[in-house]
Structures are given as structure tokens and as C-alpha cells.
PDB file of C-alpha atoms and ligand atoms in Angstrom:
ATOM      1  CA  MET A   1     171.973   0.114-227.300  1.00 86.00           C
ATOM      2  CA  TYR A   2     168.908   0.995-229.291  1.00 93.00           C
ATOM      3  CA  GLU A   3     167.113  -0.314-232.314  1.00 94.00           C
ATOM      4  CA  VAL A   4     165.674   2.554-234.334  1.00 97.00           C
ATOM      5  CA  LYS A   5     162.518   1.704-236.287  1.00 97.00           C
ATOM      6  CA  VAL A   6     160.840   4.276-238.482  1.00 98.00           C
ATOM      7  CA  LEU A   7     157.163   3.310-238.143  1.00 98.00           C
ATOM      8  CA  PHE A   8     155.906   5.805-240.737  1.00 98.00           C
ATOM      9  CA  ASP A   9     157.830   7.927-243.204  1.00 97.00           C
ATOM     10  CA  GLY A  10     156.548  11.477-243.114  1.00 96.00           C
ATOM     11  CA  TYR A  11     155.547  13.502-246.166  1.00 96.00           C
ATOM     12  CA  SER A  12     154.482  17.005-247.090  1.00 94.00           C
ATOM     13  CA  GLY A  13     153.404  18.725-250.249  1.00 91.00           C
ATOM     14  CA  ILE A  14     150.756  20.218-252.430  1.00 91.00           C
ATOM     15  CA  LYS A  15     148.165  18.088-254.184  1.00 93.00           C
ATOM     16  CA  GLU A  16     145.423  19.265-256.539  1.00 93.00           C
ATOM     17  CA  ASP A  17     143.098  20.304-253.738  1.00 94.00           C
ATOM     18  CA  GLY A  18     145.545  21.613-251.166  1.00 93.00           C
ATOM     19  CA  TYR A  19     148.440  21.001-248.839  1.00 91.00           C
ATOM     20  CA  TYR A  20     148.974  17.627-247.154  1.00 94.00           C
ATOM     21  CA  ALA A  21     151.468  16.605-244.462  1.00 94.00           C
ATOM     22  CA  ASN A  22     152.102  14.054-241.780  1.00 97.00           C
ATOM     23  CA  CYS A  23     155.212  13.543-239.694  1.00 97.00           C
ATOM     24  CA  THR A  24     157.800  10.818-239.633  1.00 98.00           C
ATOM     25  CA  CYS A  25     157.045   8.625-236.600  1.00 98.00           C
ATOM     26  CA  THR A  26     159.878   6.662-235.007  1.00 98.00           C
ATOM     27  CA  LEU A  27     160.162   3.940-232.381  1.00 98.00           C
ATOM     28  CA  LEU A  28     163.319   3.571-230.302  1.00 98.00           C
ATOM     29  CA  LYS A  29     163.396   0.108-228.844  1.00 96.00           C
ATOM     30  CA  GLY A  30     165.838  -0.315-225.963  1.00 94.00           C
ATOM     31  CA  PRO A  31     166.294   0.105-222.200  1.00 93.00           C
ATOM     32  CA  GLN A  32     163.407   2.599-222.255  1.00 95.00           C
ATOM     33  CA  ASN A  33     161.062   2.430-225.219  1.00 98.00           C
ATOM     34  CA  ILE A  34     160.536   5.795-226.842  1.00 98.00           C
ATOM     35  CA  ILE A  35     158.179   7.129-229.520  1.00 98.00           C
ATOM     36  CA  VAL A  36     159.229  10.244-231.398  1.00 98.00           C
ATOM     37  CA  ASP A  37     156.434  12.336-232.986  1.00 98.00           C
ATOM     38  CA  THR A  38     152.948  10.844-232.879  1.00 98.00           C
ATOM     39  CA  LEU A  39     151.211  11.740-236.169  1.00 98.00           C
ATOM     40  CA  THR A  40     147.736  13.339-236.195  1.00 97.00           C
ATOM     41  CA  PRO A  41     144.885  12.513-233.768  1.00 97.00           C
ATOM     42  CA  TRP A  42     143.273  10.428-236.514  1.00 98.00           C
ATOM     43  CA  ASP A  43     146.186   7.963-236.644  1.00 98.00           C
ATOM     44  CA  GLY A  44     145.733   6.183-233.297  1.00 97.00           C
ATOM     45  CA  GLU A  45     144.747   2.789-234.635  1.00 97.00           C
ATOM     46  CA  LYS A  46     147.506   2.585-237.206  1.00 97.00           C
ATOM     47  CA  LEU A  47     150.099   3.653-234.646  1.00 98.00           C
ATOM     48  CA  ARG A  48     148.910   1.033-232.167  1.00 98.00           C
ATOM     49  CA  ALA A  49     149.010  -1.631-234.898  1.00 98.00           C
ATOM     50  CA  ALA A  50     152.530  -0.625-235.928  1.00 98.00           C
ATOM     51  CA  LEU A  51     153.727  -0.984-232.322  1.00 97.00           C
ATOM     52  CA  ASN A  52     152.125  -4.408-232.058  1.00 97.00           C
ATOM     53  CA  GLN A  53     154.157  -5.480-235.089  1.00 97.00           C
ATOM     54  CA  HIS A  54     157.231  -4.777-232.960  1.00 96.00           C
ATOM     55  CA  GLN A  55     155.800  -6.801-230.052  1.00 95.00           C
ATOM     56  CA  LEU A  56     154.971  -3.703-228.026  1.00 97.00           C
ATOM     57  CA  GLU A  57     151.798  -2.331-226.475  1.00 97.00           C
ATOM     58  CA  CYS A  58     151.151   1.361-225.872  1.00 97.00           C
ATOM     59  CA  GLU A  59     151.698   0.698-222.139  1.00 97.00           C
ATOM     60  CA  ASP A  60     155.297  -0.381-222.890  1.00 98.00           C
ATOM     61  CA  ILE A  61     156.339   3.114-223.991  1.00 98.00           C
ATOM     62  CA  GLN A  62     158.232   5.067-221.321  1.00 98.00           C
ATOM     63  CA  TYR A  63     158.822   8.313-223.229  1.00 98.00           C
ATOM     64  CA  VAL A  64     156.891  10.188-225.886  1.00 98.00           C
ATOM     65  CA  ILE A  65     159.010  12.913-227.430  1.00 98.00           C
ATOM     66  CA  CYS A  66     157.533  15.464-229.812  1.00 98.00           C
ATOM     67  CA  THR A  67     160.175  17.461-231.638  1.00 98.00           C
ATOM     68  CA  HIS A  68     157.812  20.458-231.489  1.00 98.00           C
ATOM     69  CA  GLY A  69     154.204  21.261-230.681  1.00 96.00           C
ATOM     70  CA  HIS A  70     152.525  21.178-234.103  1.00 96.00           C
ATOM     71  CA  SER A  71     149.384  19.071-234.486  1.00 95.00           C
ATOM     72  CA  ASP A  72     150.873  16.536-236.906  1.00 95.00           C
ATOM     73  CA  HIS A  73     153.667  15.725-234.417  1.00 97.00           C
ATOM     74  CA  THR A  74     151.615  15.448-231.215  1.00 98.00           C
ATOM     75  CA  GLY A  75     148.281  13.960-232.275  1.00 97.00           C
ATOM     76  CA  CYS A  76     148.475  10.546-230.549  1.00 98.00           C
ATOM     77  CA  ASN A  77     150.274  11.501-227.346  1.00 98.00           C
ATOM     78  CA  TYR A  78     147.096  10.396-225.521  1.00 97.00           C
ATOM     79  CA  LEU A  79     147.746   6.748-226.483  1.00 97.00           C
ATOM     80  CA  PHE A  80     150.613   6.205-224.028  1.00 98.00           C
ATOM     81  CA  PRO A  81     149.372   6.212-220.415  1.00 96.00           C
ATOM     82  CA  LYS A  82     152.738   5.416-218.799  1.00 97.00           C
ATOM     83  CA  ALA A  83     154.939   7.705-220.855  1.00 98.00           C
ATOM     84  CA  LYS A  84     156.698  10.831-219.717  1.00 98.00           C
ATOM     85  CA  LEU A  85     156.057  13.542-222.303  1.00 98.00           C
ATOM     86  CA  ILE A  86     158.581  15.880-223.832  1.00 98.00           C
ATOM     87  CA  VAL A  87     156.918  18.318-226.230  1.00 98.00           C
ATOM     88  CA  GLY A  88     159.530  20.781-227.446  1.00 98.00           C
ATOM     89  CA  TYR A  89     161.003  22.334-224.304  1.00 97.00           C
ATOM     90  CA  CYS A  90     158.146  21.173-222.042  1.00 97.00           C
ATOM     91  CA  ILE A  91     158.528  18.025-219.919  1.00 98.00           C
ATOM     92  CA  SER A  92     155.541  16.570-218.074  1.00 97.00           C
ATOM     93  CA  PHE A  93     153.866  13.477-216.683  1.00 97.00           C
ATOM     94  CA  LYS A  94     150.097  13.756-216.181  1.00 96.00           C
ATOM     95  CA  ASP A  95     149.653  17.095-214.388  1.00 96.00           C
ATOM     96  CA  ARG A  96     153.207  17.288-213.106  1.00 97.00           C
ATOM     97  CA  TYR A  97     155.734  19.529-214.876  1.00 97.00           C
ATOM     98  CA  PHE A  98     159.519  19.272-214.729  1.00 97.00           C
ATOM     99  CA  ASP A  99     162.073  22.025-215.146  1.00 94.00           C
ATOM    100  CA  HIS A 100     164.797  21.700-217.713  1.00 96.00           C
ATOM    101  CA  ASN A 101     166.878  24.465-219.159  1.00 96.00           C
ATOM    102  CA  PHE A 102     166.677  23.718-222.906  1.00 97.00           C
ATOM    103  CA  LYS A 103     166.457  27.475-223.351  1.00 95.00           C
ATOM    104  CA  ASP A 104     170.146  27.928-222.540  1.00 95.00           C
ATOM    105  CA  GLY A 105     171.216  24.993-224.680  1.00 94.00           C
ATOM    106  CA  GLU A 106     171.183  22.291-222.029  1.00 96.00           C
ATOM    107  CA  THR A 107     170.848  18.700-223.225  1.00 97.00           C
ATOM    108  CA  TYR A 108     168.385  16.309-221.541  1.00 97.00           C
ATOM    109  CA  LYS A 109     169.820  12.838-221.085  1.00 97.00           C
ATOM    110  CA  ILE A 110     167.307   9.975-221.205  1.00 96.00           C
ATOM    111  CA  ASN A 111     170.101   7.426-220.660  1.00 96.00           C
ATOM    112  CA  GLU A 112     173.620   6.768-221.948  1.00 95.00           C
ATOM    113  CA  PHE A 113     172.369   6.175-225.507  1.00 96.00           C
ATOM    114  CA  VAL A 114     169.695   8.834-226.012  1.00 97.00           C
ATOM    115  CA  LYS A 115     169.996  12.600-225.606  1.00 98.00           C
ATOM    116  CA  VAL A 116     167.480  15.345-226.349  1.00 98.00           C
ATOM    117  CA  LEU A 117     168.959  18.653-227.392  1.00 98.00           C
ATOM    118  CA  PRO A 118     167.420  22.013-228.210  1.00 98.00           C
ATOM    119  CA  THR A 119     167.488  22.818-231.952  1.00 98.00           C
ATOM    120  CA  PRO A 120     165.204  25.836-232.347  1.00 97.00           C
ATOM    121  CA  GLY A 121     164.420  27.530-235.644  1.00 96.00           C
ATOM    122  CA  HIS A 122     161.342  25.853-237.165  1.00 97.00           C
ATOM    123  CA  THR A 123     159.661  26.850-233.901  1.00 97.00           C
ATOM    124  CA  MET A 124     161.557  28.526-231.088  1.00 97.00           C
ATOM    125  CA  GLU A 125     161.247  25.363-228.961  1.00 97.00           C
ATOM    126  CA  ASP A 126     162.211  22.525-231.300  1.00 98.00           C
ATOM    127  CA  VAL A 127     164.247  19.609-229.968  1.00 98.00           C
ATOM    128  CA  SER A 128     166.174  16.799-231.695  1.00 98.00           C
ATOM    129  CA  LEU A 129     167.261  13.401-230.410  1.00 98.00           C
ATOM    130  CA  LEU A 130     170.698  11.869-230.770  1.00 97.00           C
ATOM    131  CA  VAL A 131     170.664   8.075-230.541  1.00 97.00           C
ATOM    132  CA  GLU A 132     173.741   5.851-230.361  1.00 95.00           C
ATOM    133  CA  THR A 133     173.161   2.638-232.306  1.00 94.00           C
ATOM    134  CA  LYS A 134     175.211  -0.485-232.981  1.00 88.00           C
ATOM    135  CA  ASN A 135     174.921  -0.573-236.771  1.00 90.00           C
ATOM    136  CA  LYS A 136     174.382   3.008-237.879  1.00 94.00           C
ATOM    137  CA  GLY A 137     176.439   5.092-235.455  1.00 95.00           C
ATOM    138  CA  CYS A 138     174.704   8.274-234.331  1.00 97.00           C
ATOM    139  CA  ILE A 139     171.167   8.765-235.646  1.00 98.00           C
ATOM    140  CA  ALA A 140     169.638  12.228-235.254  1.00 98.00           C
ATOM    141  CA  ILE A 141     165.851  12.445-235.155  1.00 98.00           C
ATOM    142  CA  THR A 142     165.277  16.081-235.948  1.00 98.00           C
ATOM    143  CA  GLY A 143     161.646  16.817-236.648  1.00 97.00           C
ATOM    144  CA  ASP A 144     161.270  19.747-238.993  1.00 97.00           C
ATOM    145  CA  LEU A 145     164.788  21.059-238.521  1.00 97.00           C
ATOM    146  CA  PHE A 146     165.114  19.010-241.725  1.00 97.00           C
ATOM    147  CA  GLU A 147     161.985  18.615-243.847  1.00 96.00           C
ATOM    148  CA  ARG A 148     163.565  15.870-245.962  1.00 96.00           C
ATOM    149  CA  GLU A 149     166.952  15.033-247.497  1.00 95.00           C
ATOM    150  CA  GLU A 150     166.382  17.156-250.608  1.00 93.00           C
ATOM    151  CA  ASP A 151     166.263  20.312-248.497  1.00 92.00           C
ATOM    152  CA  ILE A 152     170.039  20.174-248.000  1.00 91.00           C
ATOM    153  CA  ILE A 153     170.558  21.040-251.663  1.00 88.00           C
ATOM    154  CA  ASP A 154     167.350  23.063-252.114  1.00 87.00           C
ATOM    155  CA  GLU A 155     167.082  25.167-248.962  1.00 89.00           C
ATOM    156  CA  SER A 156     163.819  26.695-250.106  1.00 89.00           C
ATOM    157  CA  ILE A 157     162.127  23.420-249.076  1.00 91.00           C
ATOM    158  CA  TRP A 158     162.737  23.804-245.329  1.00 93.00           C
ATOM    159  CA  GLN A 159     162.401  27.562-245.415  1.00 90.00           C
ATOM    160  CA  SER A 160     159.030  27.485-247.157  1.00 90.00           C
ATOM    161  CA  ALA A 161     157.807  24.727-244.792  1.00 90.00           C
ATOM    162  CA  GLY A 162     157.859  27.388-242.075  1.00 91.00           C
ATOM    163  CA  SER A 163     160.775  28.724-240.068  1.00 93.00           C
ATOM    164  CA  MET A 164     160.427  31.148-237.185  1.00 94.00           C
ATOM    165  CA  ASP A 165     164.159  31.925-237.258  1.00 94.00           C
ATOM    166  CA  VAL A 166     165.965  31.016-240.480  1.00 94.00           C
ATOM    167  CA  ILE A 167     169.468  31.915-239.254  1.00 93.00           C
ATOM    168  CA  LEU A 168     169.105  29.941-236.036  1.00 94.00           C
ATOM    169  CA  GLN A 169     167.593  26.977-237.850  1.00 95.00           C
ATOM    170  CA  SER A 170     170.430  27.019-240.357  1.00 92.00           C
ATOM    171  CA  LYS A 171     173.043  26.965-237.577  1.00 93.00           C
ATOM    172  CA  ASN A 172     171.326  24.066-235.880  1.00 95.00           C
ATOM    173  CA  ARG A 173     171.089  22.176-239.177  1.00 94.00           C
ATOM    174  CA  TYR A 174     174.843  22.426-239.710  1.00 93.00           C
ATOM    175  CA  LYS A 175     175.475  21.447-236.111  1.00 93.00           C
ATOM    176  CA  ILE A 176     173.448  18.249-236.549  1.00 95.00           C
ATOM    177  CA  LEU A 177     175.100  17.517-239.920  1.00 94.00           C
ATOM    178  CA  GLU A 178     178.483  17.582-238.170  1.00 93.00           C
ATOM    179  CA  ILE A 179     177.437  15.200-235.400  1.00 94.00           C
ATOM    180  CA  ALA A 180     175.105  12.687-237.047  1.00 96.00           C
ATOM    181  CA  ASP A 181     175.766   9.704-239.309  1.00 97.00           C
ATOM    182  CA  TRP A 182     172.090   9.402-240.281  1.00 97.00           C
ATOM    183  CA  ILE A 183     169.152  11.796-240.039  1.00 98.00           C
ATOM    184  CA  ILE A 184     165.462  11.046-239.629  1.00 98.00           C
ATOM    185  CA  PRO A 185     163.787  14.259-240.854  1.00 98.00           C
ATOM    186  CA  GLY A 186     160.332  15.596-240.017  1.00 97.00           C
ATOM    187  CA  HIS A 187     158.611  14.794-243.308  1.00 97.00           C
ATOM    188  CA  GLY A 188     160.668  12.265-245.256  1.00 97.00           C
ATOM    189  CA  PRO A 189     162.582   8.979-245.033  1.00 97.00           C
ATOM    190  CA  MET A 190     165.804   8.478-243.102  1.00 97.00           C
ATOM    191  CA  PHE A 191     168.965   9.442-244.988  1.00 97.00           C
ATOM    192  CA  LYS A 192     172.706   9.074-244.605  1.00 96.00           C
ATOM    193  CA  VAL A 193     174.730  12.216-243.948  1.00 95.00           C
ATOM    194  CA  LEU A 194     177.108  12.391-246.905  1.00 91.00           C
ATOM    195  CA  GLU A 195     180.500  13.989-246.429  1.00 88.00           C
ATOM    196  CA  GLU A 196     179.567  16.838-248.787  1.00 86.00           C
ATOM    197  CA  TYR A 197     176.626  17.742-246.517  1.00 88.00           C
ATOM    198  CA  ARG A 198     179.025  18.677-243.727  1.00 85.00           C
ATOM    199  CA  VAL A 199     180.190  22.258-243.982  1.00 71.00           C
ATOM    200  CA  LYS A 200     182.963  23.452-241.727  1.00 54.00           C
ATOM    201  CA  GLY A 201     182.364  26.729-239.938  1.00 48.00           C
ATOM    202  CA  TYR A 202     178.595  26.254-239.969  1.00 49.00           C
ATOM    203  CA  GLY A 203     178.215  28.884-237.245  1.00 49.00           C
ATOM    204  CA  ASP A 204     179.140  31.616-239.710  1.00 52.00           C
ATOM    205  CA  LYS A 205     177.366  30.310-242.764  1.00 55.00           C
ATOM    206  CA  VAL A 206     174.473  32.459-243.881  1.00 57.00           C
ATOM    207  CA  PRO A 207     171.616  30.447-245.341  1.00 59.00           C
ATOM    208  CA  ASN A 208     170.772  30.932-248.955  1.00 58.00           C
ATOM    209  CA  THR A 209     167.368  32.612-248.974  1.00 58.00           C
ATOM    210  CA  SER A 210     167.705  34.206-252.389  1.00 51.00           C
ATOM    211  CA  ASP A 211     165.546  31.870-254.434  1.00 47.00           C
ATOM    212  CA  ASN A 212     162.312  30.344-253.201  1.00 44.00           C
ATOM    213  CA  SER A 213     160.742  30.116-256.632  1.00 42.00           C
ATOM    214  CA  GLU A 214     161.324  26.351-256.994  1.00 41.00           C
ATOM    215  CA  SER A 215     159.464  25.388-253.851  1.00 41.00           C
ATOM    216  CA  SER A 216     156.076  24.668-255.360  1.00 39.00           C
ATOM    217  CA  THR A 217     157.488  22.442-258.108  1.00 37.00           C
ATOM    218  CA  THR A 218     159.667  20.454-255.702  1.00 38.00           C
ATOM    219  CA  LEU A 219     156.757  19.936-253.333  1.00 40.00           C
ATOM    220  CA  GLU A 220     154.451  18.772-256.059  1.00 38.00           C
ATOM    221  CA  ASN A 221     155.116  15.034-255.904  1.00 37.00           C
ATOM    222  CA  MET A 222     154.584  14.532-252.168  1.00 36.00           C
TER     223      MET A 222
HETATM  224 ZN1  LIG B   1     156.011  19.029-239.285  1.00 52.42          ZN
END
């Protein structure tokens, strides 16, 4: 079984002088230690210090998984010399590359508790993790498939954060909402999946793209 520790809650939003964002960064402590999304390249020291607080060194991490290839999710991959890397659909260790068919929907199994599944939409090669835990059931770590909890009610939040395929992303969001008990989103704190978030027949649901006018006000505080 795994302990899931959010090391840093992500954020995103507009401040007076521009747009700011950093990702949610999560440690999975268990049979193989895993880091999910590694902040920006300027965050190395704080990430190392956060690991030390959990009695781990960078060398103790066996997998680094980036939900997609954007710079605020991959910045400190260099910190983990012994880790196998999964960045979106690409799996590698040093200069060696491994084939895996995420493209056709195939799940990659790290072990009996942790699976990586393709959830494209934000980019066309996004992945999410499903983690079985003792206390919280199934936790999904989704990267920017979900920006933060508020984007379930106000869909303009995830859509305006950038989506390469809104329909596909919407389908994958509903799929995760059906499976997961908790979600760790790309740019906000972990949240519980409430029953009203689960919509039956998600495959047919068309996302609501009609009103994006609220996005700048909702982003304002973070
Ligand atoms: Zn992001």
C-alpha cells in the first residue's frame, strides 16, 4: 500500500503583473517511491528539502512521473539519478527508451497499487495515476486534466487553462470522476470526489463551452 503525500499544492492565476503557475507535486511512499510532477527548474532545493522531511533522499526515488511535458511539471526531473522517467507517453531511463502503447489506451502498471493511464486532452499525451491507498481508497493524480476542484462547477477554468482537445479532455475527466475517491489536480489542493460530481453516461456528455467570461475573475485570487 502507498502513503500519498502532497509536497506542494499547485496554483495558477493572474496577478497584477501577469500570469503565475506552479504544479501540484506529490510523493508516493511505498514499495517503489514515486514523485509525480516536479515543479519548475528553480525549485530543486525546496523539493529536496521536502523529501528529506519524509526521510527520503533524491536517490531513493525509483520513478518520476510527469503528467505531461510542460515546464512547470518537469523542471526538477534532473534531481533523481536512479529514477525511471515517465513524461506523458514517453518512458525512459538515461538514454534508453521503452515502448508502451498509451496511444491505444493501454495502462502502465508500476505495481499492484499504482497504475498510469492515458488521459489526453490538456495535451494529447497526458497521463494520470491511480493509487490504491489504505485510508482514502483510490486517489487519482491527474495533472491538468483537472486544474482545481472549482473547475468541476465552472468548466471555463480548465478550458481557459489550455486544452488541445476539449471533448476528449471532458470524457477523460468524467472517466476519472467515476473511478476515483479523491483527486489531486494539476494546480490546486487534493479534493474528495462528491457524489454529485459523478455523471452517468460521461462518454456522451458534451462539455459546456458556452460561457468563458467568468474565467478572469475566478482566476484572480490565485
Ligand atoms: Zn500545468
